[in-house]
Short mmCIF file of C-alpha atoms in Angstrom, two decimals:
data_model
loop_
_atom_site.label_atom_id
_atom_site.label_comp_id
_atom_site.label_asym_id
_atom_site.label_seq_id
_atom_site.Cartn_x
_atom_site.Cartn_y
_atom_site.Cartn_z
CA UNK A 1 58.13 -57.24 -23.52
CA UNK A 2 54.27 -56.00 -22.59
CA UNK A 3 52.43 -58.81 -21.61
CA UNK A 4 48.12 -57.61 -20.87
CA UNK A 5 46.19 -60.02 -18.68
CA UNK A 6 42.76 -60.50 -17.99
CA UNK A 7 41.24 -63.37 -15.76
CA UNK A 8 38.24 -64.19 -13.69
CA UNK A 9 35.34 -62.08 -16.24
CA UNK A 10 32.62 -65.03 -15.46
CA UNK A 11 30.57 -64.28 -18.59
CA UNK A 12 27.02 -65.68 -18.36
CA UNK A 13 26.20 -63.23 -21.59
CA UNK A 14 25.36 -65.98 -23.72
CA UNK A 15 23.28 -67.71 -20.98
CA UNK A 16 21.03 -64.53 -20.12
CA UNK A 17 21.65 -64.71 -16.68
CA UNK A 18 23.46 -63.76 -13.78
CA UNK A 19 26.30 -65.65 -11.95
CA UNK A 20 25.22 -66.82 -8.54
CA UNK A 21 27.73 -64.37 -6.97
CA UNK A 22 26.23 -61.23 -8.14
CA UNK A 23 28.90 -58.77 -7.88
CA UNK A 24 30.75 -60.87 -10.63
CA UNK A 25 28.17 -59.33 -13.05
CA UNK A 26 29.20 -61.73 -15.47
CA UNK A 27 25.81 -60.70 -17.82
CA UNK A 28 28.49 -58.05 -18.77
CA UNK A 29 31.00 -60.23 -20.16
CA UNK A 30 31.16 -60.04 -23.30
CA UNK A 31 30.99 -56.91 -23.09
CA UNK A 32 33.82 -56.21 -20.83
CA UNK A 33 35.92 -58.31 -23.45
CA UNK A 34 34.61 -56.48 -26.01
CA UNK A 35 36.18 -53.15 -24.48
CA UNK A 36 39.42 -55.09 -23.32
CA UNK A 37 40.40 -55.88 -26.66
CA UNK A 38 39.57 -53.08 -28.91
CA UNK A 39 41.96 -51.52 -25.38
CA UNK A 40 44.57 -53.79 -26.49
CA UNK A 41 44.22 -53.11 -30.37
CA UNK A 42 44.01 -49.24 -30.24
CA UNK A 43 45.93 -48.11 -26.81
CA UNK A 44 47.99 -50.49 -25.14
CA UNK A 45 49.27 -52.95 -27.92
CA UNK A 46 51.04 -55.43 -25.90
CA UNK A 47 53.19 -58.48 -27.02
CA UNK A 48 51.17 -61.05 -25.83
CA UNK A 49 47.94 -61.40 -24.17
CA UNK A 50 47.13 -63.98 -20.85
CA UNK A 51 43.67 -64.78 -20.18
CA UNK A 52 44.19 -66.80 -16.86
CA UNK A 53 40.62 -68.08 -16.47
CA UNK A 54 36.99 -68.54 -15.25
CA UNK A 55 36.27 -66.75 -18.36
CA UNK A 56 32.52 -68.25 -18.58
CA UNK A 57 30.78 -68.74 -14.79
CA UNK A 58 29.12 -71.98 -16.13
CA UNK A 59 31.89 -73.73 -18.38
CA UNK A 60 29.87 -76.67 -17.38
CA UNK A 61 26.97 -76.07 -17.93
CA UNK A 62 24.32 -77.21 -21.26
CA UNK A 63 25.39 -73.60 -22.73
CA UNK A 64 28.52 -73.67 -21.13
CA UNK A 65 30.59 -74.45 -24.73
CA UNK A 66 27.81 -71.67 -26.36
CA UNK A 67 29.18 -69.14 -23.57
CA UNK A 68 33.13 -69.92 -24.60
CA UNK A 69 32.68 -69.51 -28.06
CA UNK A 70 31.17 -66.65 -27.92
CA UNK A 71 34.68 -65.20 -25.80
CA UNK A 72 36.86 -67.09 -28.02
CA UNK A 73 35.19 -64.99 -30.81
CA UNK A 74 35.65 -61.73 -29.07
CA UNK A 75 39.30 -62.93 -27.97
CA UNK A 76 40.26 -63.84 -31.52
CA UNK A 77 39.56 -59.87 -32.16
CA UNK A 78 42.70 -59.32 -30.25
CA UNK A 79 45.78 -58.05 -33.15
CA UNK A 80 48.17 -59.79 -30.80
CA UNK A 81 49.04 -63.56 -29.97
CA UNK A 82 47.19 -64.64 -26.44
CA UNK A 83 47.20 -67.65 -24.46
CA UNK A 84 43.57 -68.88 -22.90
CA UNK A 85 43.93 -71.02 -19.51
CA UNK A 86 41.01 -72.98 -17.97
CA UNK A 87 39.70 -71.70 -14.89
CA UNK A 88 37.61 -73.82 -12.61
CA UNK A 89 34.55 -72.54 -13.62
CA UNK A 90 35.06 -72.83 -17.28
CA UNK A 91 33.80 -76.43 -17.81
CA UNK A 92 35.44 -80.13 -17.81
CA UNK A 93 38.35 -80.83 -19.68
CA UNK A 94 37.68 -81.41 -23.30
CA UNK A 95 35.60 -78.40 -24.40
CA UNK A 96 37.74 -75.55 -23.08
CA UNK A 97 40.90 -77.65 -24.96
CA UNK A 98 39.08 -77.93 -28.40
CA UNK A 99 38.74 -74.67 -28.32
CA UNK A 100 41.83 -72.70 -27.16
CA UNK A 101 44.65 -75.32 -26.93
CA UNK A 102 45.82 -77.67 -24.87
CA UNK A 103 45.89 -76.95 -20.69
CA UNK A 104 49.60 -76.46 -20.08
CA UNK A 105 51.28 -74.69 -23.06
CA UNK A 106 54.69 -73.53 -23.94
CA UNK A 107 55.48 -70.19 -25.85
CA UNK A 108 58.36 -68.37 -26.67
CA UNK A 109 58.61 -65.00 -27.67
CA UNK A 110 61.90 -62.95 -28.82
CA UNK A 111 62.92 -62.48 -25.26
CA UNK A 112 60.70 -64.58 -23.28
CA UNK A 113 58.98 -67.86 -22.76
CA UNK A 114 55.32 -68.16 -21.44
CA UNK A 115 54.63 -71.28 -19.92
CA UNK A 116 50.66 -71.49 -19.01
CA UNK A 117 49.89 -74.19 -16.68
CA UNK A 118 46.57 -75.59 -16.32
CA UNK A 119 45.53 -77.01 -12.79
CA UNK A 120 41.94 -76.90 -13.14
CA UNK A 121 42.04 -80.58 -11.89
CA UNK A 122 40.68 -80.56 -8.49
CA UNK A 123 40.61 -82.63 -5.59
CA UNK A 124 37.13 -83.14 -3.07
CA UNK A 125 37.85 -79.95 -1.34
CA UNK A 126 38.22 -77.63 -4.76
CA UNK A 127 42.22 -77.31 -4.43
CA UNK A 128 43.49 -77.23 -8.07
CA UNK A 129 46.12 -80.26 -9.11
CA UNK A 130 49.22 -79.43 -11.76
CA UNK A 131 49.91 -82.76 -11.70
CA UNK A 132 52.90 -84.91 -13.07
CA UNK A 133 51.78 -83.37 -16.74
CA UNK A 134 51.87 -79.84 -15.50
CA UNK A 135 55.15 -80.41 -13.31
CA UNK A 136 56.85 -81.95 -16.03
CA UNK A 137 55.84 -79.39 -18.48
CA UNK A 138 57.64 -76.42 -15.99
CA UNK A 139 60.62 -78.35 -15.74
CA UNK A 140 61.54 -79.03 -19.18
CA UNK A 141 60.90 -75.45 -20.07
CA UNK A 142 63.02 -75.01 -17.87
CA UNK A 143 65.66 -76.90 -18.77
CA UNK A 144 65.23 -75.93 -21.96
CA UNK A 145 65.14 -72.25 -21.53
CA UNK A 146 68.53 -70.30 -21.95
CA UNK A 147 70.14 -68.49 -19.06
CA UNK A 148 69.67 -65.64 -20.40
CA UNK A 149 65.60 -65.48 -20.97
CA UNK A 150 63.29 -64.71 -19.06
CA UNK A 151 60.26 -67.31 -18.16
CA UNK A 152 57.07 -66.09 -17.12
CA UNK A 153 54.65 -69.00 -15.31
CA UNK A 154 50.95 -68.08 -15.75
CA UNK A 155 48.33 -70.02 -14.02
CA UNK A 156 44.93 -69.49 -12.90
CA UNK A 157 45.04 -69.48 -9.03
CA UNK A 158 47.80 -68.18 -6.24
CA UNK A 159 50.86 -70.60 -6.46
CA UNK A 160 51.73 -69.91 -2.67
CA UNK A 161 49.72 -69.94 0.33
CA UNK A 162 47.02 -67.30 0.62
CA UNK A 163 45.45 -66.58 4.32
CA UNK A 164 41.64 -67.73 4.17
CA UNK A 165 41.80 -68.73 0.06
CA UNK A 166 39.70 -71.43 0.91
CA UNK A 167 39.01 -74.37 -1.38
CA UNK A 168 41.27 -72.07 -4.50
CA UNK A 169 44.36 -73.52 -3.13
CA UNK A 170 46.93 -75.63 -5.20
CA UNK A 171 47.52 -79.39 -3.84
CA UNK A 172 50.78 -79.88 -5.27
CA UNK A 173 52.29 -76.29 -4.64
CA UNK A 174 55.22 -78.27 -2.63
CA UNK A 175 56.22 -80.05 -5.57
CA UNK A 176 55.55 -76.86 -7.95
CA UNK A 177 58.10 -73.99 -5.65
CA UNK A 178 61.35 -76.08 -5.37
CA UNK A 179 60.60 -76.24 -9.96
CA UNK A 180 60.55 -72.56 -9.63
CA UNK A 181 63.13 -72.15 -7.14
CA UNK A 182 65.89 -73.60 -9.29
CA UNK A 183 64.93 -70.92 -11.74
CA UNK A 184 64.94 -68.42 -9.50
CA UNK A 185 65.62 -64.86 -10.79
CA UNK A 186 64.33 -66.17 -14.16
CA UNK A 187 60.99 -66.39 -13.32
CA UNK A 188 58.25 -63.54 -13.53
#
């Protein structure tokens, strides 16, 4: 199976403007999707499709919904099934979820099973939480997953410790590896 991804684009198209980290150029969002799927369509043709995240800069913000549609629109260009995760910039839960799906998401394909997990719950320092929902959600794929078929975990930041990641850490990681450890050689 040929799974694209794309994460972190920070598209301020909509907006006008420029993301306060400037070498995110996320004026050039849409753009950039744009190119990514007619990519996908024409060249690569993959399966499936992750988009892990922070795919508007200002998810939050009064044209933060404005700024999503306008990548769900490009996204739903795409000739192949994707899954859309929420990033921490992408706004507060609700909006993202109305319009891509729920946060943590199960789906199987003919030979493997995507689980997306959302942790863009955070805590005072900016560390994502998966949370008993997001846990649980693992496990029972898990469980429920035959021996045979692959998994493949997508989520928005590093599940394991990453020298100087600062406040893009995940809180519950020690509850998340021994999940994924039981699976082990299952798990991409």
């Amino acid at each position: 199976m040929k799974i694209a991804v794309m994460t972190d684009l920070h598209s301020t198209a909509v907006a006008g403007t420029r993301p306060p980290v400037p070498v995110r150029r996320g004026e050039l969002g849409l753009e950039l999707i744009d190119r990514f799927v007619k990519r996908m369509n024409l060249l690569e043709r993959p399966d499936a499709v992750l988009a892990l995240g922070d795919l508007a800069d200002a998810g939050g913000s009064p044209g933060g919904r404005r700024e999503l549609e306008a990548v769900k629109d490009q996204l739903d260009g795409l000739r192949m099934p994707y899954l859309a995760l929420r990033g921490n910039h992408d706004g507060p839960e609700g909006v993202f979820e109305d319009l891509f799906g729920p946060g943590n998401q199960v789906r199987d394909f003919p030979s493997v099973r995507i689980v997306a997990l959302d942790f863009s719950k955070y805590d005072e320092r900016y560390c994502g939480i998966l949370g008993p929902e997001g846990l649980e959600t693992l496990s029972r794929a898990i469980a429920e997953t035959p021996a045979n078929r692959a998994l493949v975990v997508a989520l928005h930041n590093p599940c394991h410790a990453v020298k100087n990641a600062g406040p893009y850490e995940l809180v519950d990681r020690d509850l998340l590896l021994p999940i994924l450890r039981r699976a082990a050689g299952r798990v991409l």
